[in-house]
Structures are given as structure tokens and as C-alpha cells.
Amino acid sequence: MTERRCTDPVILNQWHPLHPADQMEATRVTRTILLEEPLCHALDANGAPLVWPSAGSAPRLDGSQPSPLPARLAYGFLWACLGTPPDDLFPFPETAEPDRRNLATGTFGVHVSAGRAIENFLDMGHFPFVHTGILGEEPHTEVKEYDVEIASTRDEVLATRCRFYQPKAAASSTSGAEVEYIYRVPHINCAILYKSSPNDLERRDAIALFVQPVGPEQVIAHTFMSVLDNDSSDTGIRLFQQTIFGQDKPILENQFPRRLPLAPRAETPIRADKSSIAYRRWLSSKGLTYGVIPAVAE
Amino acid sequence: MIRLYDYELSGNCYKIRLLCGFLGLAYTSVPIEFHPGRAHKGADFLRINPLGQLPVIDDDGFVLRDAQAILTYLAARYDPARTWYPVSDARLLGEVGQWLAFADSITATASAARLHDSFFHDLDVDAARAGAHRLFRILDAHLWFAEQEGRIWLCPAPQPTIADIACFPYVILSEEGGIFLQDYPAIRRWCDRVKRIPGFVPMPGVFPAGPGLPPPLTAGSV
């Protein structure tokens, strides 16, 4: 097998997001970095994805790419794997519902580990302080009791019965409301949240964070939405999501250590952190070592 | 009403939003999606500004581009106290102009590093960071000596000027480009003072300051 800079099989053998599919043009080559490996990617003339290690020279799409990597298009993004990928990416069935709008809502570089980025995404406690006037506001700061489990149907972290008062829960919101959330962590570096839709009482909008690990303490965060909203423009939805992410960014970049500590007593959790405790335990059980500070066996 | 062609994550657009906040000036924001849409390089926007840069304002048909130029225009036109752009004091006005040019250099370095790290712009990030540190050392020393003389703003005036507004955004956002401010204590104190000016508005990546300590009592102040 090819030598990789990252040697952790847990993360090497995953599908990783690389680029929003709607920003790829046939035969245009783009460079990126995954797990410290410089890569090139492109769509060939038939629209099929192609990902290969960049040799450092000017990247060309001439049919002679060295050792292409496993690659696929799914959920609005190009995904690739540096090791042996699982047969399937996690399920995200809402994206196939015909009346939803699926939209890549912004891609940003962030100086943080993937685990810290996912953990922040799972946290409701910061809403009133970081997303003031949008996803929360004082004095509505309580994180009410919620449930966390490893899903029975699939190996993923699931948090349910999450409720939070939000002044402007979505681009299409016109007033504040108590919003119900479900969080899924179906992949070590990907999380999806489902929240009550302002436009459909029976169904939920889905917002996803797909994290591309560039290095152990550097990521590219890809955001994605699958929403029930016929009114807002694509740009309006994207700008709303960018405002939210722009507010999270300095919080993420000021976390120390930047790697996610997995030892149970490394940081002191409170009750509101139940989902983060479950997430760290889940990562630990997989034996992940890249981008984290592993728990030392006692 | 003033229309501001605006991108929320842009520090240059933020300069205009800040001045409007301080002056209590109403405006309509026209979002131009810089990232990922690159709408500022699209044909529609290039008709408004052939340079393809934000911000631009349209004040009742008068169209003006460039953050520093817009600050001078809005302050000269809409600040009845004439303190933000002190047109009647030649020396002070000259110093304001000097720091407006300095703000452009901050954009060319600290903002460039942020564009590289956050928005994947292809540029020499090490050179950008080194350039920003060189400017920040000059700025920190200037602010420290000003403090020793009892002054708290960039220019020698009792009130802040548009020079403070022009320099603030890409200093406070510099950590997003890997340029850390811990070695510049006078800059950090000045940032907190800017954040406490009445009418201050935050942006994503910039948080409001706490209320701060009351000013120390000095002889003659009681």
C-alpha cells in the first residue's frame, strides 16, 4: 500500500468531502489537501469524478493521471478516500425527496481539528452567546434535557428531543420560536442536524457539516442544506448560513488544545454536553488517533 | 436611502457598516455574494464597479467605490459634529489620510492572509503574514506612545476618526489569517476601545467587548 503522511487507518479508510459539486466544471482541475496529501480533482468530459495525488507539477487532465483514488459524488459534494473506503457513504435520504432544495451553502478553511468542529456543531449552549439574535438570545439560555444514544439501526451518534428558543431559526423565519432539533453523527467528521421547518410543520430542514481534514489541526468545513423553502433565493440561504458559520469560526479557532481530547476527564463537561461526551466516547471506541488526543489506557 | 453593496464577511464592507452604526445612519444592504458565488466578479456587479471590489455605495444616484473613499464621503456629508473626518484641521486631516493609506496596507497583508486561509485564495501567505506583523509592530508602537501622552485614538484628537474605523476590521480579524495579536497589547487595548464606541456593531468573527472598567480617577477629574 502507498505510504501516507497520515497513518491512522480509522480516518484513512473513510470517504472524505473535497469540494462542492455545483462548483466543479468538466475538465477543470482543482487542487486541495486531504490528510496532508496534496490532491488534484476534476470531472472528466462525461462528468465522472476523478481524484489523484498531485505530483507538484502543473495539473492536467490528459488521461494519464497517476493512481486515481476512489471517488464519488454524493449529497452535493465530491468525496474521495486515501485508503480502502467503505462500500457506502452514510445514508442521507432527505436529499432524495423531490420537493427539497439541496444546496452547498459555503466552504471555509478553519484552523481547528475536525473533532472540535463537529463538537461545536452539536452544541446548543453557545447559541445565545455566539449567534445572538438568530439562533438564540438571552435570557433563553437553558439547554433542556435531551437524549443521546448510539442509533439502533446504524453505527452513529443520535441526539433527540433537543429544544431551543430561536429568534430567527432559518432564512425564511419571520418570528422567534422554540425549535426542535435532532442531531446525527453518521461519520467521524460529518454531522447532520434536523430542525423544525418554518414552512412545513410535519417535516424538518436538514443542515449538514461535512469536514475535510487537511491536517490534524486544520480543516475545510463544507456546509450543506436540504430544506423545505420555496421562497428564499439560493443566495439568501447561503448568506444566512455563512453568517452563522462566520460567527462560529473565531470560537473554533480559539479552542485549545486544537485537537479533541478523548480522555473522559481531560475537559469538564456539563449536562448540556451529553452529545459531545457520546461523540468523544464513540470516536474513542473506534480507536481514532488522528486530530485527537487519545485517552491513555488506565 | 443609501444602498450599500455589501458582503457580510468582508472587513472592507464592515468599515461602512461601522461608520453608519456610529453615525446612526440608515442604509439598505444589497448582498453581493463574494464567496463562493464570486458575484463581485460577475457582469452585473462589474457594471457598478469595474474593479470588481466591494464595497460600493449608491447615495441617491451618487455611486462611490473603495472603503476609504466611502468613509471620507459619508463622514464629511453626514457627521454634523465634523469629528469623524475633521476637515477644518489640516494637520489632523493629513494624519487621518496617512492612516487611511496604512489601512490599505493592512488589507494587502492581514486581509490577504485571511483570504488565503478561509477562502482559499492563491497567494504567498507567508509574505502576507510577515507584512502584517511589520505593520502591526508599527501600529502597536504608535498606539503605545499615544497612550503615554493620554491619547486613545490613532490620530491626535479627543474623538475617534475614520482612521480608527479603516484600520480596525482587518486587525481584529487577523487571527483568521494566522496572525495572532498577543504580542501587540496596545493594539488589543485600542480594539476594545473601538468596540465600546456607542453605536458599535459586530460582524461574524468580531464580538462586542464587555463594558470595561470605569476610567481611573485622576487629579482634577473630580
Short mmCIF file of C-alpha atoms in Angstrom, two decimals:
data_model
loop_
_atom_site.label_atom_id
_atom_site.label_comp_id
_atom_site.label_asym_id
_atom_site.label_seq_id
_atom_site.Cartn_x
_atom_site.Cartn_y
_atom_site.Cartn_z
CA MET A 1 0.00 0.00 0.00
CA THR A 2 1.10 3.56 -0.75
CA GLU A 3 2.85 5.37 2.11
CA ARG A 4 0.69 8.15 3.53
CA ARG A 5 1.66 11.00 5.80
CA CYS A 6 -1.32 10.12 7.99
CA THR A 7 -1.01 6.58 9.30
CA ASP A 8 -4.29 6.23 11.20
CA PRO A 9 -6.37 3.61 9.36
CA VAL A 10 -9.56 4.74 11.11
CA ILE A 11 -9.52 8.04 9.25
CA LEU A 12 -7.67 6.88 6.10
CA ASN A 13 -10.38 4.32 5.33
CA GLN A 14 -13.21 6.87 5.23
CA TRP A 15 -14.85 8.81 2.45
CA HIS A 16 -13.91 12.47 2.85
CA PRO A 17 -15.62 15.51 1.30
CA LEU A 18 -13.39 17.51 -1.06
CA HIS A 19 -15.42 20.06 -3.00
CA PRO A 20 -18.97 21.31 -3.62
CA ALA A 21 -20.15 19.50 -6.76
CA ASP A 22 -22.01 22.55 -8.08
CA GLN A 23 -18.72 24.45 -8.24
CA MET A 24 -16.96 21.86 -10.40
CA GLU A 25 -16.78 22.24 -14.16
CA ALA A 26 -15.96 19.42 -16.56
CA THR A 27 -12.20 19.04 -17.16
CA ARG A 28 -11.19 21.91 -14.85
CA VAL A 29 -8.57 20.67 -12.40
CA THR A 30 -8.57 21.92 -8.80
CA ARG A 31 -6.03 21.29 -6.07
CA THR A 32 -6.79 20.51 -2.46
CA ILE A 33 -5.22 18.78 0.54
CA LEU A 34 -6.62 15.77 2.38
CA LEU A 35 -4.86 14.36 5.45
CA GLU A 36 -1.71 16.27 4.43
CA GLU A 37 -1.69 14.73 0.93
CA PRO A 38 -1.85 17.24 -1.94
CA LEU A 39 -4.53 16.08 -4.35
CA CYS A 40 -5.97 17.15 -7.69
CA HIS A 41 -9.56 16.60 -8.68
CA ALA A 42 -11.70 17.16 -11.73
CA LEU A 43 -14.76 15.95 -13.55
CA ASP A 44 -13.93 14.21 -16.80
CA ALA A 45 -15.74 15.08 -20.05
CA ASN A 46 -18.58 12.71 -19.07
CA GLY A 47 -19.00 14.29 -15.63
CA ALA A 48 -17.40 11.41 -13.74
CA PRO A 49 -15.24 12.43 -10.77
CA LEU A 50 -11.51 11.88 -10.81
CA VAL A 51 -9.16 12.39 -7.83
CA TRP A 52 -5.42 11.75 -7.90
CA PRO A 53 -2.30 12.62 -5.91
CA SER A 54 -0.84 15.88 -7.17
CA ALA A 55 2.74 15.39 -8.31
CA GLY A 56 3.63 19.03 -7.75
CA SER A 57 3.75 19.86 -11.46
CA ALA A 58 1.01 21.73 -13.34
CA PRO A 59 -2.05 19.53 -13.05
CA ARG A 60 -3.55 18.39 -16.36
CA LEU A 61 -6.43 16.17 -17.25
CA ASP A 62 -4.92 14.08 -20.07
CA GLY A 63 -5.93 10.55 -19.17
CA SER A 64 -2.58 9.75 -17.63
CA GLN A 65 -3.36 10.59 -14.02
CA PRO A 66 -1.23 8.56 -11.63
CA SER A 67 -3.11 6.08 -9.42
CA PRO A 68 -6.57 7.64 -9.18
CA LEU A 69 -8.18 7.38 -5.76
CA PRO A 70 -11.66 6.05 -5.02
CA ALA A 71 -14.03 8.96 -5.70
CA ARG A 72 -17.76 9.60 -5.86
CA LEU A 73 -20.33 12.37 -5.98
CA ALA A 74 -22.94 12.41 -3.20
CA TYR A 75 -25.05 14.87 -1.21
CA GLY A 76 -23.82 17.86 -3.18
CA PHE A 77 -20.09 17.08 -2.82
CA LEU A 78 -17.16 15.22 -4.29
CA TRP A 79 -15.87 12.56 -1.88
CA ALA A 80 -12.63 10.57 -2.00
CA CYS A 81 -10.69 8.07 0.06
CA LEU A 82 -6.94 7.64 0.61
CA GLY A 83 -7.27 4.08 1.93
CA THR A 84 -9.88 1.39 1.46
CA PRO A 85 -13.29 3.05 1.53
CA PRO A 86 -16.45 1.54 2.98
CA ASP A 87 -18.87 0.35 0.27
CA ASP A 88 -21.34 3.06 1.06
CA LEU A 89 -21.37 6.57 2.38
CA PHE A 90 -23.80 7.13 5.27
CA PRO A 91 -27.49 7.41 4.32
CA PHE A 92 -29.00 10.90 3.99
CA PRO A 93 -32.40 10.02 2.49
CA GLU A 94 -33.91 13.50 2.79
CA THR A 95 -31.70 14.69 -0.07
CA ALA A 96 -33.66 12.41 -2.44
CA GLU A 97 -37.05 13.91 -1.55
CA PRO A 98 -38.22 15.70 -4.68
CA ASP A 99 -39.64 18.83 -3.04
CA ARG A 100 -36.49 19.71 -1.12
CA ARG A 101 -33.78 22.11 -2.16
CA ASN A 102 -30.29 20.68 -1.77
CA LEU A 103 -27.68 23.36 -1.59
CA ALA A 104 -23.99 23.62 -0.77
CA THR A 105 -24.03 26.69 1.46
CA GLY A 106 -20.37 27.56 1.88
CA THR A 107 -16.89 26.13 2.26
CA PHE A 108 -14.36 27.68 4.64
CA GLY A 109 -10.84 26.92 5.86
CA VAL A 110 -10.60 26.76 9.65
CA HIS A 111 -7.60 26.32 11.96
CA VAL A 112 -9.09 23.59 14.13
CA SER A 113 -9.31 19.80 14.30
CA ALA A 114 -12.25 18.03 12.69
CA GLY A 115 -13.46 16.73 16.05
CA ARG A 116 -13.66 20.21 17.58
CA ALA A 117 -15.61 21.45 14.54
CA ILE A 118 -18.15 18.61 14.79
CA GLU A 119 -18.46 19.05 18.53
CA ASN A 120 -19.24 22.76 18.17
CA PHE A 121 -21.89 21.87 15.61
CA LEU A 122 -23.54 19.57 18.18
CA ASP A 123 -23.54 22.19 20.95
CA MET A 124 -26.69 24.19 21.66
CA GLY A 125 -25.28 26.01 24.69
CA HIS A 126 -23.42 28.58 22.60
CA PHE A 127 -26.41 29.75 20.53
CA PRO A 128 -27.45 32.80 22.62
CA PHE A 129 -23.88 34.00 23.03
CA VAL A 130 -22.35 33.35 19.59
CA HIS A 131 -25.41 33.55 17.32
CA THR A 132 -27.14 36.31 19.28
CA GLY A 133 -30.48 37.33 17.82
CA ILE A 134 -30.50 34.48 15.29
CA LEU A 135 -30.15 31.02 16.84
CA GLY A 136 -30.55 32.18 20.42
CA GLU A 137 -30.75 35.16 22.73
CA GLU A 138 -30.55 35.89 26.40
CA PRO A 139 -32.31 35.14 28.72
CA HIS A 140 -33.29 31.93 26.84
CA THR A 141 -30.02 30.18 27.61
CA GLU A 142 -31.12 26.88 29.15
CA VAL A 143 -30.25 23.66 27.32
CA LYS A 144 -33.16 21.47 28.30
CA GLU A 145 -32.71 17.75 28.97
CA TYR A 146 -32.30 15.74 25.75
CA ASP A 147 -31.49 12.14 24.81
CA VAL A 148 -28.32 10.77 23.26
CA GLU A 149 -27.67 7.23 22.11
CA ILE A 150 -25.83 5.17 19.54
CA ALA A 151 -28.58 4.56 16.98
CA SER A 152 -30.00 1.05 16.94
CA THR A 153 -30.20 0.92 13.14
CA ARG A 154 -26.71 2.08 12.33
CA ASP A 155 -23.38 2.90 13.97
CA GLU A 156 -23.96 6.61 14.53
CA VAL A 157 -24.48 9.06 17.38
CA LEU A 158 -28.06 10.28 17.66
CA ALA A 159 -29.32 13.12 19.87
CA THR A 160 -33.08 13.62 20.07
CA ARG A 161 -35.65 15.76 21.90
CA CYS A 162 -33.34 18.79 21.69
CA ARG A 163 -35.31 22.01 22.07
CA PHE A 164 -34.16 25.59 21.96
CA TYR A 165 -35.75 29.01 21.66
CA GLN A 166 -34.53 30.71 18.48
CA PRO A 167 -35.30 34.29 17.38
CA LYS A 168 -34.56 33.53 13.69
CA ALA A 169 -34.15 29.81 13.15
CA ALA A 170 -33.86 29.88 9.34
CA ALA A 171 -33.54 32.23 6.39
CA SER A 172 -37.32 32.04 5.95
CA SER A 173 -38.26 32.66 9.64
CA THR A 174 -40.42 35.65 10.41
CA SER A 175 -40.54 35.35 14.22
CA GLY A 176 -38.96 33.55 17.17
CA ALA A 177 -39.96 30.01 18.04
CA GLU A 178 -39.00 27.06 20.18
CA VAL A 179 -37.29 24.82 17.68
CA GLU A 180 -36.84 21.08 17.98
CA TYR A 181 -33.58 19.56 16.83
CA ILE A 182 -32.33 16.08 16.05
CA TYR A 183 -28.61 15.58 15.58
CA ARG A 184 -26.97 12.70 13.75
CA VAL A 185 -23.26 11.99 13.60
CA PRO A 186 -23.16 9.32 10.88
CA HIS A 187 -19.44 9.67 10.10
CA ILE A 188 -16.49 10.62 12.31
CA ASN A 189 -16.19 14.02 10.57
CA CYS A 190 -19.77 14.66 9.42
CA ALA A 191 -22.87 15.71 11.29
CA ILE A 192 -26.42 16.47 10.23
CA LEU A 193 -28.99 18.37 12.21
CA TYR A 194 -32.70 18.30 11.58
CA LYS A 195 -34.80 21.19 12.80
CA SER A 196 -38.48 22.02 12.58
CA SER A 197 -39.11 23.78 9.29
CA PRO A 198 -40.81 27.18 9.37
CA ASN A 199 -42.59 26.10 6.15
CA ASP A 200 -43.80 22.57 6.97
CA LEU A 201 -44.98 21.54 10.43
CA GLU A 202 -44.63 17.82 9.68
CA ARG A 203 -41.11 17.73 8.32
CA ARG A 204 -37.68 19.05 9.14
CA ASP A 205 -35.00 21.05 7.39
CA ALA A 206 -31.62 19.30 7.33
CA ILE A 207 -28.34 21.16 7.77
CA ALA A 208 -25.09 19.29 7.40
CA LEU A 209 -21.47 19.94 8.23
CA PHE A 210 -19.02 17.81 6.24
CA VAL A 211 -15.48 18.34 7.47
CA GLN A 212 -12.46 17.72 5.26
CA PRO A 213 -9.39 17.12 7.44
CA VAL A 214 -6.49 18.98 5.81
CA GLY A 215 -4.16 18.23 8.71
CA PRO A 216 -4.62 17.23 12.36
CA GLU A 217 -5.37 20.85 13.33
CA GLN A 218 -6.64 22.29 10.07
CA VAL A 219 -9.85 21.58 8.21
CA ILE A 220 -12.01 22.71 5.36
CA ALA A 221 -15.59 22.92 6.59
CA HIS A 222 -18.24 22.28 3.95
CA THR A 223 -21.81 23.25 4.82
CA PHE A 224 -24.88 21.87 3.10
CA MET A 225 -28.64 22.24 3.46
CA SER A 226 -31.60 20.20 2.36
CA VAL A 227 -34.55 22.47 3.06
CA LEU A 228 -38.26 22.91 2.53
CA ASP A 229 -38.22 26.50 1.36
CA ASN A 230 -39.68 27.66 -1.92
CA ASP A 231 -39.30 31.35 -1.22
CA SER A 232 -35.75 32.22 -0.23
CA SER A 233 -33.22 32.56 -3.03
CA ASP A 234 -30.19 30.25 -3.15
CA THR A 235 -28.04 33.27 -2.37
CA GLY A 236 -30.28 34.23 0.56
CA ILE A 237 -29.98 30.75 2.07
CA ARG A 238 -26.23 30.66 1.51
CA LEU A 239 -25.66 34.09 3.02
CA PHE A 240 -27.71 33.15 6.10
CA GLN A 241 -25.61 30.04 6.60
CA GLN A 242 -22.38 31.98 6.05
CA THR A 243 -23.33 34.48 8.74
CA ILE A 244 -23.82 31.60 11.18
CA PHE A 245 -20.57 29.93 10.21
CA GLY A 246 -18.64 33.20 10.30
CA GLN A 247 -19.75 33.60 13.92
CA ASP A 248 -18.59 30.07 14.82
CA LYS A 249 -15.20 30.42 13.19
CA PRO A 250 -13.37 32.50 15.84
CA ILE A 251 -14.82 30.26 18.56
CA LEU A 252 -13.43 27.19 16.80
CA GLU A 253 -10.05 28.79 16.22
CA ASN A 254 -9.67 29.80 19.84
CA GLN A 255 -10.09 26.30 21.26
CA PHE A 256 -7.00 24.89 22.93
CA PRO A 257 -5.79 22.30 22.55
CA ARG A 258 -6.88 22.32 18.91
CA ARG A 259 -7.04 18.52 18.85
CA LEU A 260 -10.04 16.94 20.50
CA PRO A 261 -9.14 15.30 23.83
CA LEU A 262 -10.82 11.89 24.15
CA ALA A 263 -9.95 11.10 27.78
CA PRO A 264 -13.16 11.40 29.81
CA ARG A 265 -11.61 13.72 32.38
CA ALA A 266 -9.48 15.84 30.04
CA GLU A 267 -12.12 18.59 29.99
CA THR A 268 -15.01 19.10 32.38
CA PRO A 269 -18.38 18.59 30.70
CA ILE A 270 -21.74 19.83 31.94
CA ARG A 271 -25.12 18.22 31.39
CA ALA A 272 -25.66 20.17 28.17
CA ASP A 273 -22.58 18.43 26.73
CA LYS A 274 -24.18 14.96 26.67
CA SER A 275 -23.92 14.71 22.88
CA SER A 276 -20.28 15.73 22.93
CA ILE A 277 -19.50 13.13 25.62
CA ALA A 278 -21.17 10.46 23.49
CA TYR A 279 -19.32 11.67 20.39
CA ARG A 280 -15.90 11.55 22.12
CA ARG A 281 -16.65 8.09 23.55
CA TRP A 282 -17.74 6.89 20.10
CA LEU A 283 -14.52 8.19 18.49
CA SER A 284 -12.50 6.57 21.27
CA SER A 285 -14.22 3.22 20.72
CA LYS A 286 -13.17 3.31 17.08
CA GLY A 287 -9.53 3.81 18.06
CA LEU A 288 -9.20 7.14 16.21
CA THR A 289 -5.83 8.79 16.82
CA TYR A 290 -5.59 11.48 14.07
CA GLY A 291 -6.61 15.02 15.09
CA VAL A 292 -7.40 13.91 18.63
CA ILE A 293 -5.56 13.44 21.90
CA PRO A 294 -6.33 9.76 22.56
CA ALA A 295 -7.26 8.59 26.01
CA VAL A 296 -4.37 6.76 27.63
CA ALA A 297 -5.39 3.31 28.86
CA GLU A 298 -5.53 3.36 32.66
CA MET B 1 -31.68 55.90 1.31
CA ILE B 2 -28.03 54.87 0.97
CA ARG B 3 -27.59 51.49 -0.70
CA LEU B 4 -24.50 49.55 0.37
CA TYR B 5 -23.30 46.78 -1.92
CA ASP B 6 -22.26 44.54 0.89
CA TYR B 7 -20.81 41.15 1.82
CA GLU B 8 -21.24 40.24 5.44
CA LEU B 9 -17.84 38.53 5.89
CA SER B 10 -15.92 41.39 4.22
CA GLY B 11 -13.91 43.61 6.54
CA ASN B 12 -13.95 46.42 3.96
CA CYS B 13 -17.77 46.37 3.86
CA TYR B 14 -17.75 46.21 7.65
CA LYS B 15 -15.94 49.57 7.75
CA ILE B 16 -19.00 51.19 6.16
CA ARG B 17 -21.44 49.35 8.43
CA LEU B 18 -19.40 50.52 11.43
CA LEU B 19 -19.45 54.18 10.41
CA CYS B 20 -23.19 54.00 9.70
CA GLY B 21 -23.63 52.46 13.18
CA PHE B 22 -21.60 55.22 14.85
CA LEU B 23 -23.45 57.96 12.94
CA GLY B 24 -26.87 56.34 13.35
CA LEU B 25 -27.14 56.45 9.56
CA ALA B 26 -29.77 54.21 7.95
CA TYR B 27 -28.82 52.23 4.83
CA THR B 28 -30.06 49.32 2.78
CA SER B 29 -27.70 46.40 2.37
CA VAL B 30 -27.57 44.84 -1.10
CA PRO B 31 -25.84 41.46 -0.59
CA ILE B 32 -23.17 40.57 -3.15
CA GLU B 33 -22.01 37.01 -2.62
CA PHE B 34 -18.22 37.25 -2.66
CA HIS B 35 -17.76 33.60 -1.62
CA PRO B 36 -18.43 31.14 -3.06
CA GLY B 37 -20.58 32.88 -5.70
CA ARG B 38 -17.88 35.40 -6.78
CA ALA B 39 -20.76 37.74 -7.60
CA HIS B 40 -18.35 40.71 -7.27
CA LYS B 41 -16.63 39.48 -10.45
CA GLY B 42 -19.92 38.90 -12.29
CA ALA B 43 -21.10 41.05 -15.19
CA ASP B 44 -23.89 42.65 -13.17
CA PHE B 45 -21.60 43.93 -10.47
CA LEU B 46 -18.77 44.88 -12.84
CA ARG B 47 -21.18 47.40 -14.36
CA ILE B 48 -21.37 49.00 -10.91
CA ASN B 49 -17.66 48.73 -10.13
CA PRO B 50 -15.36 47.73 -13.00
CA LEU B 51 -12.66 46.89 -10.41
CA GLY B 52 -14.85 44.06 -9.10
CA GLN B 53 -14.32 45.10 -5.50
CA LEU B 54 -16.59 45.66 -2.53
CA PRO B 55 -17.89 47.87 -1.01
CA VAL B 56 -19.74 50.33 -3.23
CA ILE B 57 -22.41 52.79 -2.11
CA ASP B 58 -25.17 54.43 -4.06
CA ASP B 59 -26.35 57.55 -2.26
CA ASP B 60 -29.31 58.85 -4.18
CA GLY B 61 -27.62 58.20 -7.51
CA PHE B 62 -24.10 59.13 -6.40
CA VAL B 63 -22.07 55.93 -6.77
CA LEU B 64 -18.77 55.62 -4.94
CA ARG B 65 -16.37 52.69 -4.57
CA ASP B 66 -13.44 52.00 -2.21
CA ALA B 67 -13.93 51.63 1.54
CA GLN B 68 -11.64 54.52 2.50
CA ALA B 69 -13.20 56.87 -0.08
CA ILE B 70 -16.69 55.96 1.12
CA LEU B 71 -15.70 56.62 4.74
CA THR B 72 -14.46 60.11 3.87
CA TYR B 73 -17.58 60.90 1.86
CA LEU B 74 -20.09 59.65 4.43
CA ALA B 75 -18.31 61.29 7.36
CA ALA B 76 -17.91 64.62 5.52
CA ARG B 77 -21.53 64.58 4.46
CA TYR B 78 -23.39 63.05 7.41
CA ASP B 79 -21.41 63.77 10.59
CA PRO B 80 -22.78 67.08 11.86
CA ALA B 81 -20.11 67.26 14.59
CA ARG B 82 -17.32 67.02 11.96
CA THR B 83 -15.18 64.89 14.24
CA TRP B 84 -15.03 61.63 12.27
CA TYR B 85 -13.45 63.41 9.28
CA PRO B 86 -12.09 66.67 10.67
CA VAL B 87 -11.98 68.77 7.51
CA SER B 88 -11.25 72.04 9.31
CA ASP B 89 -7.95 70.89 10.86
CA ALA B 90 -5.31 70.50 8.14
CA ARG B 91 -2.73 68.59 10.19
CA LEU B 92 -5.27 66.26 11.72
CA LEU B 93 -6.79 65.66 8.31
CA GLY B 94 -3.34 64.81 6.99
CA GLU B 95 -2.84 62.26 9.75
CA VAL B 96 -6.24 60.74 9.03
CA GLY B 97 -5.19 60.39 5.38
CA GLN B 98 -1.92 58.78 6.43
CA TRP B 99 -3.74 56.08 8.43
CA LEU B 100 -6.29 55.53 5.67
CA ALA B 101 -3.37 54.59 3.43
CA PHE B 102 -2.00 52.40 6.23
CA ALA B 103 -5.38 50.65 6.34
CA ASP B 104 -4.95 49.75 2.67
CA SER B 105 -1.61 48.16 3.50
CA ILE B 106 -3.32 46.14 6.25
CA THR B 107 -5.82 44.96 3.64
CA ALA B 108 -2.96 43.93 1.33
CA THR B 109 -1.35 41.81 4.07
CA ALA B 110 -3.57 40.77 7.00
CA SER B 111 -6.72 40.53 4.88
CA ALA B 112 -4.83 38.65 2.17
CA ALA B 113 -3.70 36.04 4.72
CA ARG B 114 -7.33 35.64 5.86
CA LEU B 115 -8.46 35.24 2.24
CA HIS B 116 -5.85 32.52 1.82
CA ASP B 117 -6.73 30.59 4.97
CA SER B 118 -10.51 30.95 4.97
CA PHE B 119 -11.46 31.42 1.32
CA PHE B 120 -8.62 29.54 -0.46
CA HIS B 121 -7.19 32.46 -2.42
CA ASP B 122 -3.94 31.50 -4.09
CA LEU B 123 -1.23 33.83 -2.76
CA ASP B 124 2.04 33.84 -0.78
CA VAL B 125 0.60 33.59 2.73
CA ASP B 126 3.97 33.70 4.50
CA ALA B 127 4.80 37.02 2.83
CA ALA B 128 1.32 38.33 3.70
CA ARG B 129 1.72 37.35 7.36
CA ALA B 130 5.22 38.82 7.60
CA GLY B 131 3.96 42.06 6.06
CA ALA B 132 1.08 42.23 8.54
CA HIS B 133 3.42 41.70 11.51
CA ARG B 134 5.65 44.52 10.27
CA LEU B 135 2.63 46.85 10.11
CA PHE B 136 1.26 45.68 13.46
CA ARG B 137 4.58 46.41 15.19
CA ILE B 138 4.42 49.97 13.83
CA LEU B 139 0.78 50.33 14.83
CA ASP B 140 1.35 48.90 18.31
CA ALA B 141 4.27 51.24 18.98
CA HIS B 142 2.29 54.22 17.70
CA LEU B 143 -0.67 53.40 19.95
CA TRP B 144 1.58 52.76 22.96
CA PHE B 145 3.29 56.15 22.64
CA ALA B 146 -0.09 57.81 22.12
CA GLU B 147 -1.34 56.22 25.34
CA GLN B 148 1.69 57.61 27.19
CA GLU B 149 0.55 61.05 26.06
CA GLY B 150 -3.01 60.39 27.20
CA ARG B 151 -4.40 59.82 23.71
CA ILE B 152 -6.54 56.78 22.96
CA TRP B 153 -7.21 57.02 19.20
CA LEU B 154 -5.00 56.70 16.15
CA CYS B 155 -4.94 60.42 15.42
CA PRO B 156 -4.30 63.19 17.96
CA ALA B 157 -7.90 64.14 18.57
CA PRO B 158 -10.17 63.67 21.57
CA GLN B 159 -12.64 61.69 19.42
CA PRO B 160 -12.11 58.71 17.14
CA THR B 161 -11.81 59.39 13.41
CA ILE B 162 -12.46 57.34 10.30
CA ALA B 163 -8.78 56.30 10.56
CA ASP B 164 -9.74 54.13 13.53
CA ILE B 165 -12.62 52.62 11.56
CA ALA B 166 -10.45 51.96 8.50
CA CYS B 167 -7.74 50.14 10.44
CA PHE B 168 -9.94 48.19 12.87
CA PRO B 169 -11.62 45.38 10.83
CA TYR B 170 -8.60 43.58 9.36
CA VAL B 171 -6.68 43.98 12.61
CA ILE B 172 -9.44 42.35 14.67
CA LEU B 173 -9.99 39.63 12.01
CA SER B 174 -6.26 38.94 11.56
CA GLU B 175 -6.26 35.77 13.67
CA GLU B 176 -8.41 34.15 10.96
CA GLY B 177 -5.33 34.50 8.77
CA GLY B 178 -2.97 33.03 11.37
CA ILE B 179 -1.70 36.43 12.57
CA PHE B 180 -2.05 36.47 16.32
CA LEU B 181 -2.39 39.63 18.39
CA GLN B 182 -0.96 38.52 21.73
CA ASP B 183 2.31 40.34 21.10
CA TYR B 184 0.53 43.65 20.46
CA PRO B 185 -1.03 44.75 23.77
CA ALA B 186 -1.58 48.37 22.75
CA ILE B 187 -3.41 47.19 19.62
CA ARG B 188 -5.65 44.94 21.72
CA ARG B 189 -6.50 47.77 24.14
CA TRP B 190 -7.31 50.04 21.20
CA CYS B 191 -9.56 47.33 19.66
CA ASP B 192 -11.53 47.16 22.91
CA ARG B 193 -11.90 50.95 22.89
CA VAL B 194 -13.24 50.87 19.31
CA LYS B 195 -15.72 48.19 20.36
CA ARG B 196 -17.00 50.44 23.15
CA ILE B 197 -17.80 53.43 20.92
CA PRO B 198 -21.58 53.97 21.14
CA GLY B 199 -23.28 52.54 18.05
CA PHE B 200 -20.67 49.81 17.54
CA VAL B 201 -21.99 46.86 15.52
CA PRO B 202 -20.30 43.42 15.43
CA MET B 203 -19.79 41.19 12.39
CA PRO B 204 -19.23 37.43 12.13
CA GLY B 205 -15.81 36.93 13.69
CA VAL B 206 -15.96 40.14 15.75
CA PHE B 207 -17.60 40.09 19.15
CA PRO B 208 -18.64 43.06 21.29
CA ALA B 209 -16.40 43.95 24.21
CA GLY B 210 -17.55 43.85 27.81
CA PRO B 211 -18.42 47.15 29.43
CA GLY B 212 -14.84 47.63 30.67
CA LEU B 213 -13.61 49.28 33.82
CA PRO B 214 -14.65 52.82 34.70
CA PRO B 215 -11.88 55.30 33.87
CA PRO B 216 -9.41 55.80 36.75
CA LEU B 217 -9.85 58.94 38.78
CA THR B 218 -7.10 61.43 38.13
CA ALA B 219 -6.27 64.73 39.74
CA GLY B 220 -8.66 67.38 38.55
CA SER B 221 -11.29 64.94 37.30
CA VAL B 222 -13.48 65.03 40.41
#
